[in-house]
mmCIF file of N, CA, C and O in Angstrom:
data_model
loop_
_atom_site.group_PDB
_atom_site.id
_atom_site.type_symbol
_atom_site.label_atom_id
_atom_site.label_comp_id
_atom_site.label_asym_id
_atom_site.label_seq_id
_atom_site.Cartn_x
_atom_site.Cartn_y
_atom_site.Cartn_z
ATOM 1 N N MET A 56 170.169 8.821 103.017
ATOM 2 C CA MET A 56 169.876 8.957 101.628
ATOM 3 C C MET A 56 168.824 10.036 101.499
ATOM 4 O O MET A 56 167.967 10.181 102.372
ATOM 5 N N SER A 57 168.878 10.775 100.413
ATOM 6 C CA SER A 57 167.849 11.769 100.163
ATOM 7 C C SER A 57 167.707 11.963 98.663
ATOM 8 O O SER A 57 168.609 11.623 97.896
ATOM 9 N N ALA A 58 166.570 12.507 98.290
ATOM 10 C CA ALA A 58 166.306 12.753 96.878
ATOM 11 C C ALA A 58 165.329 13.908 96.763
ATOM 12 O O ALA A 58 164.603 14.234 97.704
ATOM 13 N N VAL A 59 165.328 14.536 95.605
ATOM 14 C CA VAL A 59 164.366 15.584 95.278
ATOM 15 C C VAL A 59 163.338 14.963 94.335
ATOM 16 O O VAL A 59 163.694 14.259 93.393
ATOM 17 N N PHE A 60 162.073 15.209 94.623
ATOM 18 C CA PHE A 60 160.980 14.628 93.854
ATOM 19 C C PHE A 60 160.163 15.737 93.203
ATOM 20 O O PHE A 60 159.917 16.763 93.817
ATOM 21 N N ARG A 61 159.745 15.485 91.983
ATOM 22 C CA ARG A 61 158.875 16.423 91.269
ATOM 23 C C ARG A 61 157.508 15.781 91.118
ATOM 24 O O ARG A 61 157.394 14.629 90.686
ATOM 25 N N ASN A 62 156.476 16.528 91.453
ATOM 26 C CA ASN A 62 155.106 16.040 91.319
ATOM 27 C C ASN A 62 154.659 16.249 89.874
ATOM 28 O O ASN A 62 154.367 17.364 89.463
ATOM 29 N N ASN A 63 154.609 15.182 89.104
ATOM 30 C CA ASN A 63 154.183 15.252 87.711
ATOM 31 C C ASN A 63 152.680 15.044 87.554
ATOM 32 O O ASN A 63 152.176 15.056 86.437
ATOM 33 N N GLY A 64 151.982 14.819 88.636
ATOM 34 C CA GLY A 64 150.537 14.622 88.596
ATOM 35 C C GLY A 64 149.838 15.823 89.197
ATOM 36 O O GLY A 64 150.404 16.908 89.303
ATOM 37 N N GLY A 65 148.618 15.633 89.609
ATOM 38 C CA GLY A 65 147.871 16.708 90.261
ATOM 39 C C GLY A 65 148.317 16.894 91.696
ATOM 40 O O GLY A 65 149.138 16.141 92.222
ATOM 41 N N THR A 66 147.780 17.905 92.343
ATOM 42 C CA THR A 66 148.114 18.195 93.733
ATOM 43 C C THR A 66 147.822 16.976 94.605
ATOM 44 O O THR A 66 146.782 16.339 94.462
ATOM 45 N N GLY A 67 148.761 16.656 95.487
ATOM 46 C CA GLY A 67 148.562 15.520 96.383
ATOM 47 C C GLY A 67 149.844 15.123 97.069
ATOM 48 O O GLY A 67 150.862 15.790 96.954
ATOM 49 N N SER A 68 149.764 14.032 97.784
ATOM 50 C CA SER A 68 150.923 13.509 98.500
ATOM 51 C C SER A 68 151.259 12.132 97.928
ATOM 52 O O SER A 68 150.551 11.607 97.071
ATOM 53 N N GLY A 69 152.309 11.560 98.412
ATOM 54 C CA GLY A 69 152.723 10.248 97.926
ATOM 55 C C GLY A 69 153.688 9.612 98.900
ATOM 56 O O GLY A 69 153.843 10.068 100.031
ATOM 57 N N SER A 70 154.342 8.583 98.443
ATOM 58 C CA SER A 70 155.337 7.910 99.278
ATOM 59 C C SER A 70 156.486 7.452 98.390
ATOM 60 O O SER A 70 156.347 7.334 97.178
ATOM 61 N N ALA A 71 157.589 7.221 99.033
ATOM 62 C CA ALA A 71 158.766 6.704 98.334
ATOM 63 C C ALA A 71 159.438 5.689 99.241
ATOM 64 O O ALA A 71 159.373 5.790 100.467
ATOM 65 N N THR A 72 160.064 4.718 98.641
ATOM 66 C CA THR A 72 160.861 3.757 99.390
ATOM 67 C C THR A 72 162.265 3.767 98.805
ATOM 68 O O THR A 72 162.444 3.632 97.595
ATOM 69 N N PHE A 73 163.239 3.979 99.670
ATOM 70 C CA PHE A 73 164.646 3.945 99.294
ATOM 71 C C PHE A 73 165.163 2.530 99.538
ATOM 72 O O PHE A 73 164.948 1.962 100.609
ATOM 73 N N PHE A 74 165.831 1.965 98.555
ATOM 74 C CA PHE A 74 166.414 0.631 98.671
ATOM 75 C C PHE A 74 167.927 0.733 98.506
ATOM 76 O O PHE A 74 168.400 1.360 97.562
ATOM 77 N N VAL A 75 168.668 0.119 99.404
ATOM 78 C CA VAL A 75 170.123 -0.020 99.276
ATOM 79 C C VAL A 75 170.347 -1.399 98.666
ATOM 80 O O VAL A 75 170.021 -2.416 99.287
ATOM 81 N N LEU A 76 170.871 -1.420 97.441
ATOM 82 C CA LEU A 76 170.996 -2.666 96.691
ATOM 83 C C LEU A 76 172.414 -3.212 96.715
ATOM 84 O O LEU A 76 173.384 -2.445 96.788
ATOM 85 N N TRP A 77 172.502 -4.518 96.607
ATOM 86 C CA TRP A 77 173.795 -5.155 96.383
ATOM 87 C C TRP A 77 174.394 -4.556 95.117
ATOM 88 O O TRP A 77 173.656 -4.211 94.197
ATOM 89 N N PRO A 78 175.719 -4.474 95.008
ATOM 90 C CA PRO A 78 176.339 -3.900 93.809
ATOM 91 C C PRO A 78 175.993 -4.646 92.523
ATOM 92 O O PRO A 78 175.869 -4.049 91.470
ATOM 93 N N ASP A 79 175.837 -5.959 92.599
ATOM 94 C CA ASP A 79 175.672 -6.759 91.384
ATOM 95 C C ASP A 79 174.343 -7.517 91.313
ATOM 96 O O ASP A 79 174.189 -8.403 90.494
ATOM 97 N N LYS A 80 173.392 -7.175 92.167
ATOM 98 C CA LYS A 80 172.110 -7.884 92.193
ATOM 99 C C LYS A 80 170.981 -6.885 92.329
ATOM 100 O O LYS A 80 171.176 -5.768 92.776
ATOM 101 N N PHE A 81 169.795 -7.317 91.972
ATOM 102 C CA PHE A 81 168.625 -6.470 92.205
ATOM 103 C C PHE A 81 167.866 -7.001 93.419
ATOM 104 O O PHE A 81 166.698 -7.341 93.365
ATOM 105 N N SER A 82 168.592 -7.139 94.506
ATOM 106 C CA SER A 82 167.994 -7.460 95.797
ATOM 107 C C SER A 82 168.598 -6.484 96.797
ATOM 108 O O SER A 82 169.679 -5.954 96.587
ATOM 109 N N TYR A 83 167.874 -6.218 97.862
ATOM 110 C CA TYR A 83 168.303 -5.125 98.725
ATOM 111 C C TYR A 83 168.926 -5.584 100.030
ATOM 112 O O TYR A 83 168.615 -6.644 100.556
ATOM 113 N N LEU A 84 169.819 -4.734 100.518
ATOM 114 C CA LEU A 84 170.479 -4.922 101.807
ATOM 115 C C LEU A 84 169.715 -4.206 102.916
ATOM 116 O O LEU A 84 169.788 -4.601 104.073
ATOM 117 N N ALA A 85 169.029 -3.128 102.570
ATOM 118 C CA ALA A 85 168.243 -2.360 103.538
ATOM 119 C C ALA A 85 167.242 -1.512 102.759
ATOM 120 O O ALA A 85 167.412 -1.271 101.566
ATOM 121 N N GLN A 86 166.206 -1.076 103.458
ATOM 122 C CA GLN A 86 165.211 -0.206 102.836
ATOM 123 C C GLN A 86 164.615 0.717 103.894
ATOM 124 O O GLN A 86 164.673 0.416 105.080
ATOM 125 N N CYS A 87 164.064 1.831 103.441
ATOM 126 C CA CYS A 87 163.343 2.714 104.354
ATOM 127 C C CYS A 87 162.282 3.489 103.568
ATOM 128 O O CYS A 87 162.554 4.031 102.509
ATOM 129 N N PRO A 88 161.055 3.500 104.094
ATOM 130 C CA PRO A 88 159.963 4.224 103.439
ATOM 131 C C PRO A 88 159.847 5.643 103.987
ATOM 132 O O PRO A 88 160.188 5.902 105.145
ATOM 133 N N VAL A 89 159.379 6.564 103.151
ATOM 134 C CA VAL A 89 159.120 7.941 103.575
ATOM 135 C C VAL A 89 157.800 8.401 102.959
ATOM 136 O O VAL A 89 157.388 7.923 101.910
ATOM 137 N N VAL A 90 157.158 9.337 103.651
ATOM 138 C CA VAL A 90 155.954 9.968 103.130
ATOM 139 C C VAL A 90 156.363 11.269 102.455
ATOM 140 O O VAL A 90 157.112 12.063 103.021
ATOM 141 N N LEU A 91 155.888 11.468 101.237
ATOM 142 C CA LEU A 91 156.159 12.716 100.525
ATOM 143 C C LEU A 91 155.034 13.696 100.839
ATOM 144 O O LEU A 91 153.858 13.346 100.709
ATOM 145 N N PRO A 92 155.379 14.906 101.257
ATOM 146 C CA PRO A 92 154.342 15.862 101.631
ATOM 147 C C PRO A 92 153.490 16.297 100.447
ATOM 148 O O PRO A 92 153.891 16.152 99.289
ATOM 149 N N ARG A 93 152.345 16.816 100.744
ATOM 150 C CA ARG A 93 151.418 17.314 99.725
ATOM 151 C C ARG A 93 152.100 18.440 98.940
ATOM 152 O O ARG A 93 152.637 19.382 99.515
ATOM 153 N N THR A 94 152.091 18.304 97.632
ATOM 154 C CA THR A 94 152.673 19.322 96.761
ATOM 155 C C THR A 94 151.739 19.569 95.593
ATOM 156 O O THR A 94 150.906 18.729 95.255
ATOM 157 N N GLY A 95 151.888 20.716 94.991
ATOM 158 C CA GLY A 95 151.116 21.053 93.806
ATOM 159 C C GLY A 95 151.733 20.441 92.568
ATOM 160 O O GLY A 95 152.889 20.010 92.567
ATOM 161 N N GLU A 96 150.959 20.429 91.495
ATOM 162 C CA GLU A 96 151.454 19.889 90.232
ATOM 163 C C GLU A 96 152.689 20.654 89.787
ATOM 164 O O GLU A 96 152.738 21.884 89.862
ATOM 165 N N ASN A 97 153.727 19.935 89.376
ATOM 166 C CA ASN A 97 155.021 20.453 88.935
ATOM 167 C C ASN A 97 155.852 21.088 90.048
ATOM 168 O O ASN A 97 156.875 21.698 89.770
ATOM 169 N N ASP A 98 155.428 20.962 91.312
ATOM 170 C CA ASP A 98 156.233 21.440 92.436
ATOM 171 C C ASP A 98 157.248 20.365 92.832
ATOM 172 O O ASP A 98 157.115 19.200 92.487
ATOM 173 N N PHE A 99 158.253 20.791 93.583
ATOM 174 C CA PHE A 99 159.308 19.902 94.046
ATOM 175 C C PHE A 99 159.260 19.775 95.550
ATOM 176 O O PHE A 99 158.851 20.702 96.254
ATOM 177 N N THR A 100 159.694 18.636 96.048
ATOM 178 C CA THR A 100 159.874 18.428 97.480
ATOM 179 C C THR A 100 161.059 17.489 97.656
ATOM 180 O O THR A 100 161.469 16.820 96.707
ATOM 181 N N SER A 101 161.604 17.463 98.832
ATOM 182 C CA SER A 101 162.699 16.535 99.091
ATOM 183 C C SER A 101 162.332 15.660 100.279
ATOM 184 O O SER A 101 161.513 16.033 101.116
ATOM 185 N N ALA A 102 162.929 14.508 100.329
ATOM 186 C CA ALA A 102 162.706 13.579 101.429
ATOM 187 C C ALA A 102 163.931 12.689 101.543
ATOM 188 O O ALA A 102 164.671 12.500 100.581
ATOM 189 N N GLY A 103 164.120 12.153 102.715
ATOM 190 C CA GLY A 103 165.250 11.266 102.931
ATOM 191 C C GLY A 103 165.050 10.417 104.159
ATOM 192 O O GLY A 103 164.102 10.613 104.925
ATOM 193 N N CYS A 104 165.930 9.464 104.342
ATOM 194 C CA CYS A 104 165.857 8.577 105.499
ATOM 195 C C CYS A 104 167.223 7.937 105.714
ATOM 196 O O CYS A 104 168.118 8.045 104.878
ATOM 197 N N VAL A 105 167.341 7.251 106.820
ATOM 198 C CA VAL A 105 168.552 6.516 107.147
ATOM 199 C C VAL A 105 168.194 5.035 107.144
ATOM 200 O O VAL A 105 167.312 4.613 107.891
ATOM 201 N N ALA A 106 168.840 4.274 106.287
ATOM 202 C CA ALA A 106 168.573 2.843 106.204
ATOM 203 C C ALA A 106 169.676 2.085 106.923
ATOM 204 O O ALA A 106 170.855 2.392 106.769
ATOM 205 N N SER A 107 169.263 1.104 107.692
ATOM 206 C CA SER A 107 170.233 0.271 108.387
ATOM 207 C C SER A 107 169.644 -1.123 108.542
ATOM 208 O O SER A 107 168.435 -1.281 108.688
ATOM 209 N N SER A 108 170.496 -2.095 108.486
ATOM 210 C CA SER A 108 170.086 -3.473 108.739
ATOM 211 C C SER A 108 171.330 -4.272 109.096
ATOM 212 O O SER A 108 172.459 -3.866 108.788
ATOM 213 N N ALA A 109 171.133 -5.408 109.717
ATOM 214 C CA ALA A 109 172.264 -6.279 110.043
ATOM 215 C C ALA A 109 172.966 -6.722 108.759
ATOM 216 O O ALA A 109 174.199 -6.794 108.704
ATOM 217 N N GLN A 110 172.192 -6.980 107.714
ATOM 218 C CA GLN A 110 172.763 -7.424 106.445
ATOM 219 C C GLN A 110 173.652 -6.336 105.823
ATOM 220 O O GLN A 110 174.733 -6.611 105.320
ATOM 221 N N LEU A 111 173.203 -5.076 105.882
ATOM 222 C CA LEU A 111 173.998 -3.969 105.355
ATOM 223 C C LEU A 111 175.275 -3.769 106.170
ATOM 224 O O LEU A 111 176.359 -3.598 105.617
ATOM 225 N N GLN A 112 175.147 -3.808 107.473
ATOM 226 C CA GLN A 112 176.325 -3.662 108.333
ATOM 227 C C GLN A 112 177.329 -4.769 108.084
ATOM 228 O O GLN A 112 178.539 -4.528 108.005
ATOM 229 N N ASN A 113 176.856 -5.995 107.915
ATOM 230 C CA ASN A 113 177.743 -7.117 107.638
ATOM 231 C C ASN A 113 178.434 -6.955 106.285
ATOM 232 O O ASN A 113 179.618 -7.264 106.132
ATOM 233 N N TYR A 114 177.686 -6.435 105.294
ATOM 234 C CA TYR A 114 178.278 -6.202 103.970
ATOM 235 C C TYR A 114 179.481 -5.269 104.078
ATOM 236 O O TYR A 114 180.548 -5.538 103.527
ATOM 237 N N PHE A 115 179.312 -4.148 104.797
ATOM 238 C CA PHE A 115 180.420 -3.194 104.907
ATOM 239 C C PHE A 115 181.551 -3.719 105.782
ATOM 240 O O PHE A 115 182.706 -3.343 105.597
ATOM 241 N N ARG A 116 181.252 -4.588 106.734
ATOM 242 C CA ARG A 116 182.313 -5.210 107.513
ATOM 243 C C ARG A 116 183.176 -6.117 106.642
ATOM 244 O O ARG A 116 184.389 -6.189 106.804
ATOM 245 N N THR A 117 182.548 -6.845 105.724
ATOM 246 C CA THR A 117 183.273 -7.813 104.906
ATOM 247 C C THR A 117 183.768 -7.235 103.577
ATOM 248 O O THR A 117 184.560 -7.869 102.892
ATOM 249 N N HIS A 118 183.282 -6.041 103.206
ATOM 250 C CA HIS A 118 183.691 -5.391 101.951
ATOM 251 C C HIS A 118 184.139 -3.958 102.251
ATOM 252 O O HIS A 118 183.501 -2.995 101.834
ATOM 253 N N ARG A 119 185.208 -3.830 102.997
ATOM 254 C CA ARG A 119 185.707 -2.493 103.350
ATOM 255 C C ARG A 119 185.937 -1.672 102.087
ATOM 256 O O ARG A 119 186.548 -2.144 101.136
ATOM 257 N N GLY A 120 185.381 -0.463 102.076
ATOM 258 C CA GLY A 120 185.502 0.400 100.912
ATOM 259 C C GLY A 120 184.567 0.002 99.784
ATOM 260 O O GLY A 120 184.644 0.552 98.693
ATOM 261 N N GLY A 121 183.677 -0.955 100.060
ATOM 262 C CA GLY A 121 182.740 -1.412 99.041
ATOM 263 C C GLY A 121 181.702 -0.352 98.708
ATOM 264 O O GLY A 121 181.531 0.628 99.426
ATOM 265 N N THR A 122 181.045 -0.544 97.600
ATOM 266 C CA THR A 122 179.990 0.371 97.187
ATOM 267 C C THR A 122 178.671 -0.389 97.074
ATOM 268 O O THR A 122 178.650 -1.616 96.919
ATOM 269 N N VAL A 123 177.599 0.353 97.162
ATOM 270 C CA VAL A 123 176.258 -0.197 97.004
ATOM 271 C C VAL A 123 175.523 0.671 95.983
ATOM 272 O O VAL A 123 176.012 1.721 95.578
ATOM 273 N N ARG A 124 174.369 0.220 95.556
ATOM 274 C CA ARG A 124 173.540 0.992 94.621
ATOM 275 C C ARG A 124 172.285 1.451 95.365
ATOM 276 O O ARG A 124 171.873 0.854 96.335
ATOM 277 N N LEU A 125 171.695 2.509 94.844
ATOM 278 C CA LEU A 125 170.469 3.056 95.425
ATOM 279 C C LEU A 125 169.362 2.986 94.395
ATOM 280 O O LEU A 125 169.572 3.295 93.216
ATOM 281 N N TYR A 126 168.191 2.586 94.833
ATOM 282 C CA TYR A 126 167.004 2.568 93.980
ATOM 283 C C TYR A 126 165.875 3.214 94.779
ATOM 284 O O TYR A 126 165.738 2.958 95.971
ATOM 285 N N VAL A 127 165.105 4.077 94.135
ATOM 286 C CA VAL A 127 163.980 4.733 94.801
ATOM 287 C C VAL A 127 162.708 4.416 94.029
ATOM 288 O O VAL A 127 162.649 4.617 92.810
ATOM 289 N N LYS A 128 161.707 3.934 94.718
ATOM 290 C CA LYS A 128 160.410 3.638 94.127
ATOM 291 C C LYS A 128 159.391 4.608 94.707
ATOM 292 O O LYS A 128 159.315 4.776 95.922
ATOM 293 N N THR A 129 158.625 5.264 93.838
ATOM 294 C CA THR A 129 157.616 6.220 94.307
ATOM 295 C C THR A 129 156.216 5.699 94.000
ATOM 296 O O THR A 129 156.015 4.940 93.051
ATOM 297 N N GLU A 130 155.276 6.132 94.824
ATOM 298 C CA GLU A 130 153.866 5.799 94.628
ATOM 299 C C GLU A 130 153.026 7.007 95.002
ATOM 300 O O GLU A 130 153.385 7.771 95.892
ATOM 301 N N SER A 131 151.932 7.165 94.298
ATOM 302 C CA SER A 131 151.043 8.297 94.624
ATOM 303 C C SER A 131 149.997 7.874 95.630
ATOM 304 O O SER A 131 149.807 6.729 95.899
#
């Protein structure tokens, strides 16, 4: 998973957590945190990670061709 982030605050760094969500629930199958590099105000950066868990693997085994949702939470 990857995303492009825009720094809407002052110069600094932050973090983001990517969540792989069940299709119909707001609970997650897997998650992965990333550190966002130091950027200036209104600058862009990208970050990504690979999320894996036994629960996610089992979901795809039992739901062939299934889809999941992605949610990203950022913090400064």
